[in-house]
CSV table of C-alpha atoms in Angstrom, one decimal:
chain,number,residue,atom,x,y,z
A,15,MET,CA,101.6,-90.2,-201.6
A,16,ALA,CA,103.0,-88.5,-198.5
A,17,PHE,CA,101.6,-84.9,-197.3
A,18,LEU,CA,103.8,-82.9,-194.8
A,19,THR,CA,102.0,-80.1,-193.0
A,20,ARG,CA,102.5,-78.2,-189.8
A,21,PRO,CA,100.8,-75.0,-188.4
A,22,SER,CA,102.4,-71.9,-189.6
A,23,LEU,CA,103.7,-69.4,-186.9
A,24,ALA,CA,102.9,-66.3,-189.1
A,25,ALA,CA,100.2,-64.6,-187.7
A,26,THR,CA,98.5,-63.5,-190.8
A,27,TRP,CA,97.9,-67.2,-191.8
A,28,VAL,CA,94.7,-69.1,-190.6
A,29,CYS,CA,95.8,-72.3,-192.3
A,30,CYS,CA,98.4,-75.0,-192.2
A,31,ALA,CA,101.7,-73.9,-193.6
A,32,LEU,CA,104.2,-76.4,-195.0
A,33,SER,CA,107.5,-77.0,-193.6
A,34,MET,CA,109.9,-75.9,-196.2
A,35,ALA,CA,113.6,-75.5,-197.0
A,36,THR,CA,115.7,-72.7,-195.4
A,37,GLN,CA,118.2,-72.9,-198.2
A,38,SER,CA,117.6,-70.5,-200.9
A,39,LEU,CA,116.7,-72.1,-204.4
A,40,ALA,CA,118.8,-71.4,-207.2
A,41,GLN,CA,115.7,-70.1,-209.1
A,42,ASP,CA,112.1,-70.1,-208.6
A,43,GLY,CA,110.0,-72.9,-209.7
A,44,GLN,CA,107.0,-73.2,-212.0
A,45,ILE,CA,103.5,-71.8,-211.2
A,46,GLU,CA,100.6,-73.7,-212.3
A,47,PRO,CA,97.3,-71.6,-211.8
A,48,PRO,CA,94.0,-73.0,-211.4
A,49,ASN,CA,91.5,-72.9,-214.3
A,50,THR,CA,88.3,-73.4,-212.2
A,51,PRO,CA,87.1,-71.8,-208.9
A,52,ASP,CA,87.4,-75.2,-207.0
A,53,SER,CA,90.9,-76.0,-208.2
A,54,SER,CA,94.4,-75.4,-206.5
A,55,VAL,CA,97.5,-73.6,-207.3
A,56,ASP,CA,100.4,-76.0,-207.9
A,57,TYR,CA,104.3,-74.9,-207.7
A,58,THR,CA,106.7,-77.2,-209.0
A,59,LEU,CA,110.3,-76.6,-207.3
A,60,SER,CA,113.3,-76.2,-209.4
A,61,GLU,CA,115.1,-78.6,-206.9
A,62,ARG,CA,114.4,-80.6,-203.8
A,63,PRO,CA,114.5,-78.4,-200.5
A,64,THR,CA,116.7,-79.0,-197.7
A,65,GLY,CA,116.3,-78.0,-194.2
A,66,LEU,CA,113.1,-77.0,-192.4
A,67,SER,CA,111.4,-73.7,-192.1
A,68,ASP,CA,108.0,-72.2,-191.3
A,69,ASP,CA,107.9,-70.0,-194.3
A,70,PRO,CA,105.9,-71.4,-197.2
A,71,GLU,CA,107.4,-71.5,-200.6
A,72,PHE,CA,104.6,-69.1,-202.1
A,73,GLN,CA,101.6,-67.2,-200.8
A,74,VAL,CA,98.2,-66.3,-202.7
A,75,PHE,CA,97.0,-62.7,-202.4
A,76,VAL,CA,93.8,-61.1,-203.8
A,77,GLY,CA,94.3,-58.3,-206.3
A,78,PRO,CA,96.9,-57.6,-209.1
A,79,SER,CA,100.7,-57.8,-208.7
A,80,GLY,CA,100.9,-53.9,-208.7
A,81,GLN,CA,98.9,-53.8,-205.6
A,82,CYS,CA,100.9,-56.8,-203.9
A,83,CYS,CA,102.0,-57.7,-201.2
A,84,THR,CA,103.0,-55.3,-198.5
A,85,ASN,CA,100.5,-54.6,-195.8
A,86,LYS,CA,98.3,-57.3,-197.5
A,87,SER,CA,97.3,-60.6,-196.0
A,88,PRO,CA,97.5,-63.9,-198.0
A,89,ILE,CA,94.4,-65.7,-198.4
A,90,SER,CA,93.8,-68.7,-196.1
A,91,GLY,CA,94.1,-72.4,-197.1
A,92,ASN,CA,96.0,-75.5,-196.7
A,93,TYR,CA,99.5,-76.7,-198.4
A,94,SER,CA,100.4,-80.0,-199.3
A,95,PHE,CA,103.9,-81.2,-200.6
A,96,GLU,CA,104.7,-84.3,-202.6
A,97,GLU,CA,108.2,-84.7,-204.4
A,98,LEU,CA,109.0,-81.4,-205.7
A,99,LYS,CA,105.4,-80.2,-206.2
A,100,VAL,CA,103.6,-77.7,-203.7
A,101,THR,CA,99.8,-77.4,-203.8
A,102,PHE,CA,97.8,-74.7,-202.0
A,103,THR,CA,94.0,-75.4,-201.8
A,104,PRO,CA,92.0,-72.1,-200.6
A,105,ALA,CA,89.8,-72.3,-197.8
A,106,PHE,CA,87.1,-71.0,-200.0
A,107,GLU,CA,87.0,-71.5,-203.6
A,108,PHE,CA,88.5,-68.9,-206.1
A,109,LEU,CA,86.0,-66.5,-207.6
A,110,GLU,CA,85.6,-66.1,-211.2
A,111,GLY,CA,87.0,-63.0,-212.7
A,112,GLN,CA,89.0,-62.0,-209.5
A,113,THR,CA,92.8,-61.3,-210.2
A,114,TYR,CA,95.0,-63.1,-207.6
A,115,THR,CA,98.8,-62.7,-207.2
A,116,VAL,CA,101.2,-65.6,-206.3
A,117,GLN,CA,104.4,-64.4,-204.4
A,118,THR,CA,107.2,-67.0,-204.0
A,119,ARG,CA,109.5,-67.0,-201.1
A,120,HIS,CA,112.1,-65.1,-203.1
A,121,GLY,CA,109.8,-62.4,-204.1
A,122,ALA,CA,108.9,-63.4,-207.4
A,123,LEU,CA,105.2,-62.2,-208.4
A,124,SER,CA,102.7,-63.9,-211.0
A,125,GLU,CA,99.2,-63.2,-211.8
A,126,PHE,CA,96.2,-65.3,-212.5
A,127,LYS,CA,92.4,-65.0,-213.1
A,128,ILE,CA,89.8,-67.5,-213.7
A,129,THR,CA,87.6,-66.2,-216.8
A,130,PRO,CA,84.0,-65.8,-215.8
A,131,LYS,CA,81.7,-68.0,-217.8
A,132,VAL,CA,79.0,-65.4,-218.1
A,133,ALA,CA,79.4,-61.5,-218.0
A,134,GLN,CA,78.9,-60.3,-214.7
A,135,PRO,CA,76.5,-57.3,-213.5
A,136,ARG,CA,77.9,-54.0,-212.0
A,137,PRO,CA,78.0,-54.3,-208.2
A,138,GLU,CA,76.1,-51.8,-206.2
A,139,VAL,CA,75.4,-51.1,-202.5
A,140,LEU,CA,71.9,-52.2,-201.9
A,141,ALA,CA,71.5,-51.0,-198.2
A,142,ILE,CA,73.5,-50.5,-195.1
A,143,TYR,CA,72.0,-51.3,-191.7
A,144,PRO,CA,71.2,-49.8,-189.2
A,145,GLY,CA,69.2,-47.6,-191.3
A,146,GLY,CA,66.1,-45.6,-190.9
A,147,GLY,CA,68.0,-42.2,-190.1
A,148,GLN,CA,68.5,-42.5,-186.4
A,149,ILE,CA,70.7,-45.1,-184.6
A,150,PRO,CA,71.8,-45.3,-180.8
A,151,GLU,CA,75.3,-43.9,-179.9
A,152,ASN,CA,76.7,-47.2,-178.8
A,153,THR,CA,75.6,-49.0,-182.1
A,154,LEU,CA,78.0,-52.1,-182.5
A,155,ARG,CA,77.7,-53.2,-186.0
A,156,PHE,CA,76.9,-52.1,-189.4
A,157,TYR,CA,75.9,-54.4,-192.3
A,158,ILE,CA,76.7,-53.6,-195.8
A,159,GLU,CA,74.7,-55.4,-198.6
A,160,PHE,CA,75.9,-55.4,-202.3
A,161,SER,CA,74.0,-56.7,-205.1
A,162,THR,CA,77.1,-59.0,-206.4
A,163,PRO,CA,80.0,-60.7,-204.5
A,164,MET,CA,82.7,-58.2,-203.9
A,165,MET,CA,86.4,-58.3,-203.9
A,166,PRO,CA,87.5,-58.8,-200.3
A,167,HIS,CA,90.2,-57.2,-198.4
A,168,ARG,CA,89.4,-53.7,-199.6
A,169,ALA,CA,87.1,-52.4,-196.9
A,170,GLU,CA,89.7,-50.2,-195.2
A,171,ASP,CA,90.3,-48.5,-198.8
A,172,PHE,CA,86.6,-47.8,-199.4
A,173,ILE,CA,84.8,-47.3,-196.4
A,174,ALA,CA,84.7,-44.3,-194.2
A,175,LEU,CA,82.9,-42.8,-191.2
A,176,VAL,CA,82.4,-39.1,-191.7
A,177,ASP,CA,81.0,-36.6,-189.2
A,178,ASP,CA,79.1,-33.5,-189.6
A,179,THR,CA,82.4,-31.5,-190.0
A,180,GLY,CA,83.5,-33.6,-192.7
A,181,ALA,CA,86.1,-35.2,-190.5
A,182,VAL,CA,87.0,-39.1,-191.1
A,183,ASP,CA,87.4,-41.1,-188.1
A,184,ASP,CA,90.0,-43.7,-188.9
A,185,ALA,CA,89.8,-45.6,-185.7
A,186,ALA,CA,86.1,-46.3,-185.6
A,187,PHE,CA,85.9,-49.9,-186.8
A,188,MET,CA,87.8,-53.1,-186.1
A,189,MET,CA,89.8,-54.1,-189.0
A,190,PHE,CA,90.4,-57.8,-189.2
A,191,LYS,CA,93.2,-59.6,-191.4
A,192,GLN,CA,90.3,-61.6,-192.6
A,193,GLU,CA,87.1,-59.4,-193.1
A,194,ILE,CA,83.6,-60.7,-192.1
A,195,TRP,CA,81.7,-61.8,-195.1
A,196,ASN,CA,78.9,-64.0,-195.5
A,197,GLU,CA,79.2,-67.2,-197.5
A,198,ASP,CA,78.8,-65.4,-201.0
A,199,ARG,CA,80.6,-62.2,-200.2
A,200,THR,CA,77.5,-60.1,-200.8
A,201,ARG,CA,77.1,-58.8,-197.0
A,202,LEU,CA,80.0,-57.3,-195.1
A,203,THR,CA,79.9,-57.1,-191.2
A,204,LEU,CA,81.5,-53.8,-189.9
A,205,LEU,CA,82.3,-54.1,-186.3
A,206,MET,CA,82.7,-50.8,-184.4
A,207,ASP,CA,85.7,-51.0,-182.1
A,208,PRO,CA,84.0,-51.8,-178.5
A,209,GLY,CA,86.9,-49.8,-177.1
A,210,ARG,CA,85.2,-46.8,-178.3
A,211,ILE,CA,81.7,-48.0,-176.8
A,212,LYS,CA,82.5,-49.3,-173.4
A,213,ARG,CA,82.6,-46.5,-170.9
A,214,GLY,CA,85.9,-46.3,-168.6
A,215,VAL,CA,87.9,-48.1,-171.3
A,216,ALA,CA,91.2,-46.3,-172.0
A,217,GLN,CA,90.5,-46.0,-175.7
A,218,ASN,CA,87.1,-44.6,-174.9
A,219,MET,CA,88.8,-42.1,-172.8
A,220,THR,CA,91.4,-41.1,-175.1
A,221,LEU,CA,89.6,-40.9,-178.4
A,222,GLY,CA,86.1,-40.5,-177.2
A,223,PRO,CA,83.1,-42.4,-178.7
A,224,ALA,CA,83.1,-42.9,-182.4
A,225,LEU,CA,79.3,-41.7,-182.5
A,226,GLU,CA,78.2,-38.8,-180.2
A,227,GLU,CA,74.7,-38.3,-179.5
A,228,THR,CA,72.6,-35.5,-181.4
A,229,ARG,CA,75.4,-35.3,-183.9
A,230,ARG,CA,75.0,-36.3,-187.9
A,231,TYR,CA,77.2,-38.9,-189.4
A,232,ALA,CA,77.5,-40.7,-192.8
A,233,LEU,CA,78.8,-44.1,-193.5
A,234,VAL,CA,80.2,-43.9,-196.8
A,235,VAL,CA,81.2,-46.6,-199.4
A,236,ARG,CA,83.5,-44.8,-201.7
A,237,ALA,CA,83.2,-45.1,-205.5
A,238,GLY,CA,85.5,-47.7,-207.3
A,239,TRP,CA,85.3,-50.8,-205.1
A,240,PRO,CA,85.7,-53.8,-207.6
A,241,GLY,CA,83.3,-56.9,-207.6
A,242,ALA,CA,84.7,-60.1,-207.2
A,243,THR,CA,84.2,-61.1,-210.9
A,244,GLY,CA,84.3,-59.1,-214.0
A,245,PRO,CA,85.7,-55.6,-214.6
A,246,HIS,CA,83.0,-53.3,-212.9
A,247,VAL,CA,83.1,-51.3,-209.9
A,248,ALA,CA,80.7,-50.0,-207.4
A,249,SER,CA,79.3,-46.4,-207.2
A,250,ARG,CA,79.3,-44.1,-204.3
A,251,TYR,CA,76.9,-45.0,-201.4
A,252,GLU,CA,76.1,-43.1,-198.2
A,253,ASN,CA,74.1,-44.0,-195.2
A,254,CYS,CA,73.4,-40.9,-193.3
A,255,PHE,CA,72.0,-40.8,-189.8
A,256,VAL,CA,71.4,-38.9,-186.5
A,257,VAL,CA,72.8,-40.2,-183.2
A,258,SER,CA,70.1,-41.0,-180.7
A,259,PRO,CA,71.0,-41.8,-176.7
A,260,ALA,CA,72.7,-45.0,-176.0
A,261,LEU,CA,71.1,-48.2,-175.3
A,262,ARG,CA,72.4,-49.4,-171.8
A,263,ALA,CA,69.5,-51.8,-170.7
A,264,ARG,CA,68.7,-55.3,-171.4
A,265,PRO,CA,65.7,-55.6,-173.9
A,266,SER,CA,62.5,-57.0,-172.5
A,267,LEU,CA,59.5,-58.8,-174.0
A,268,ASN,CA,57.3,-56.4,-172.0
A,269,ASP,CA,58.2,-53.6,-174.3
A,270,TRP,CA,57.2,-55.3,-177.5
A,271,ASP,CA,53.9,-54.7,-179.2
A,272,LEU,CA,52.2,-57.5,-181.2
A,273,SER,CA,49.8,-57.1,-184.3
A,274,LEU,CA,47.8,-60.5,-184.6
A,275,PRO,CA,47.1,-62.2,-187.9
A,276,THR,CA,43.8,-63.6,-189.1
A,277,ILE,CA,42.6,-67.1,-189.2
A,278,GLY,CA,42.4,-68.5,-192.6
A,279,THR,CA,44.5,-66.1,-194.2
A,280,ARG,CA,48.3,-65.4,-194.7
A,281,SER,CA,48.1,-62.1,-193.0
A,282,ARG,CA,51.3,-61.1,-191.4
A,283,LEU,CA,52.0,-61.4,-187.6
A,284,ALA,CA,54.0,-58.0,-186.7
A,285,ILE,CA,56.0,-57.0,-183.8
A,286,ALA,CA,56.9,-53.4,-183.1
A,287,PHE,CA,60.1,-53.4,-181.2
A,288,ASP,CA,60.9,-50.8,-178.6
A,289,ARG,CA,64.6,-50.4,-180.0
A,290,PRO,CA,66.2,-51.6,-183.2
A,291,PHE,CA,67.4,-55.1,-183.3
A,292,ASP,CA,70.2,-56.7,-185.3
A,293,ALA,CA,69.1,-57.1,-188.7
A,294,VAL,CA,70.8,-60.3,-189.2
A,295,GLN,CA,70.1,-62.0,-186.2
A,296,THR,CA,66.3,-61.1,-186.4
A,297,SER,CA,66.3,-63.4,-189.4
A,298,HIS,CA,66.9,-66.6,-187.6
A,299,ASN,CA,66.8,-66.0,-183.7
A,300,ILE,CA,63.0,-65.3,-183.8
A,301,ARG,CA,60.8,-68.2,-185.0
A,302,ILE,CA,57.2,-69.4,-185.0
A,303,ILE,CA,55.9,-72.7,-183.8
A,304,ASN,CA,52.5,-74.3,-183.6
A,305,ALA,CA,50.7,-76.2,-180.7
A,306,LYS,CA,52.4,-79.5,-181.8
A,307,GLY,CA,55.9,-77.6,-181.4
A,308,GLN,CA,56.6,-77.6,-185.0
A,309,GLY,CA,58.1,-74.9,-186.9
A,310,VAL,CA,56.1,-72.6,-189.1
A,311,THR,CA,57.6,-71.6,-192.3
A,312,GLY,CA,57.1,-68.3,-193.9
A,313,ASP,CA,58.3,-64.8,-195.2
A,314,ILE,CA,60.1,-62.5,-192.6
A,315,THR,CA,60.7,-58.8,-193.1
A,316,LEU,CA,62.4,-56.1,-191.1
A,317,ASP,CA,61.8,-52.4,-191.9
A,318,ALA,CA,64.8,-50.0,-192.5
A,319,SER,CA,64.7,-48.7,-189.0
A,320,GLN,CA,65.2,-52.4,-187.7
A,321,THR,CA,62.3,-51.7,-185.0
A,322,TYR,CA,59.3,-53.4,-187.1
A,323,TRP,CA,59.4,-57.2,-187.6
A,324,THR,CA,56.7,-59.1,-189.5
A,325,PHE,CA,56.0,-62.7,-190.5
A,326,ALA,CA,53.7,-64.1,-193.3
A,327,PRO,CA,53.3,-68.0,-193.2
A,328,ASP,CA,53.5,-70.2,-196.2
A,329,LYS,CA,50.1,-71.7,-195.5
A,330,PRO,CA,47.0,-69.8,-194.0
A,331,TRP,CA,46.8,-69.6,-190.2
A,332,THR,CA,44.7,-71.8,-188.5
A,333,SER,CA,43.0,-71.7,-185.0
A,334,GLY,CA,44.8,-72.6,-181.8
A,335,THR,CA,47.7,-71.3,-180.0
A,336,PHE,CA,51.0,-70.5,-181.6
A,337,GLU,CA,54.3,-69.4,-180.1
A,338,ILE,CA,57.0,-66.9,-180.8
A,339,VAL,CA,60.3,-68.4,-179.8
A,340,ILE,CA,63.0,-65.9,-179.2
A,341,ASP,CA,66.7,-66.9,-178.9
A,342,ALA,CA,67.9,-65.0,-175.6
A,343,HIS,CA,71.1,-64.3,-177.6
A,344,LEU,CA,69.3,-62.1,-179.9
A,345,GLU,CA,71.0,-58.6,-179.7
A,346,ASP,CA,69.8,-55.0,-180.2
A,347,VAL,CA,72.1,-52.8,-182.4
A,348,ALA,CA,74.2,-51.8,-179.4
A,349,GLY,CA,75.0,-55.7,-178.7
A,350,ASN,CA,72.7,-56.0,-175.7
A,351,ASN,CA,70.7,-59.3,-175.4
A,352,PHE,CA,68.2,-60.8,-172.9
A,353,ARG,CA,71.0,-62.2,-170.9
A,354,ASP,CA,73.2,-59.2,-170.4
A,355,THR,CA,74.2,-55.8,-171.7
A,356,LEU,CA,77.5,-55.1,-173.7
A,357,ASP,CA,78.6,-52.4,-171.5
A,358,HIS,CA,77.6,-54.0,-168.1
A,359,PRO,CA,78.6,-52.8,-164.7
A,360,VAL,CA,81.2,-54.7,-162.8
A,361,GLY,CA,79.6,-57.4,-160.7
A,362,ALA,CA,76.3,-57.3,-163.1
A,363,VAL,CA,74.4,-60.8,-163.0
A,364,THR,CA,73.8,-62.5,-166.2
A,365,ARG,CA,70.2,-63.8,-166.6
A,366,GLU,CA,70.4,-67.5,-167.3
A,367,VAL,CA,68.0,-68.0,-169.9
A,368,ASP,CA,68.4,-69.3,-173.4
A,369,GLN,CA,65.0,-69.0,-175.0
A,370,LEU,CA,61.7,-67.0,-174.3
A,371,TRP,CA,58.2,-67.4,-175.6
A,372,ILE,CA,55.3,-65.3,-176.6
A,373,PRO,CA,51.9,-67.2,-177.0
A,374,PHE,CA,49.4,-65.9,-179.3
A,375,GLN,CA,46.2,-67.0,-181.2
A,376,PRO,CA,45.3,-65.7,-184.6
A,377,MET,CA,42.1,-63.7,-184.7
A,378,LYS,CA,38.8,-64.9,-186.3
A,379,SER,CA,37.7,-63.0,-189.3
A,380,GLY,CA,35.9,-59.8,-188.2
A,381,GLY,CA,37.1,-60.3,-184.8
């Protein structure tokens, strides 16, 4: 079995594209759609190709054929070629209930859908972070958390930043060809255009900042966003907030306020931050170790304002010294970390540190 692959030159592909024939085929071949999420799409050519080309014989898109394929990006994956059969294996498994469209090199379209084994619930937006009603002017990221996996490549259609006059800012976010989802597609990361945040940058000077201090905005998820599986769509959701002054300085541990737990209990260690920190990063960039250097497992929470972090251990606290270990790359919501600021002045020196530590001792009962 021989497999021939080479990198595609098409900018929309993040995969290995197959060298194919430049000569047009007499007719399109036969598509064999997958029947399970972990299977592939097979395309049997009607005749053997001749010559070489960087154009693949077919591409797979998310969504029905009626919405395909102009201005859409194909899903990423790998191609293999054996005799007259071309096989496409996606980088991530196909999703049950999701409609996909196959477009051949000659423009023919065909749909397929993997039938879900069980009925899927209606998708809903659970939360948008940062929250809490107030965020800095130079906020870098938003996270949208959904109750179920969502159909990808639809963020541009359903997400809007609306100001207090009702105007929509179409240039606020970076729109990548591959959206930034977590592994199960229940959390979308929206990155504000850094050119609208950094001072002195042409885009900032032309369009102004996306968020302006003291003004009110709403990050809106419009109704109708389809879930990845099943026929259901999400309802409208709004995250309303007022813009506070920009954060331009590196964070400092000296500005954190600790509340200590009690020996013999699973009471929470709490940290009150001086500013909101990144909701996702705080879940893994702050950890607790004991006197032996062993990690302490437990439950982490962060409030809606992202300024109050707590940790409850799986087992009761013991006496002795523990340490809070902080990754120096932990960012506040404006992208500043303990090493550097996002919008740093020319010539600013980066702080060469990878980790920081805060030692503490749980209190005695009644102490």
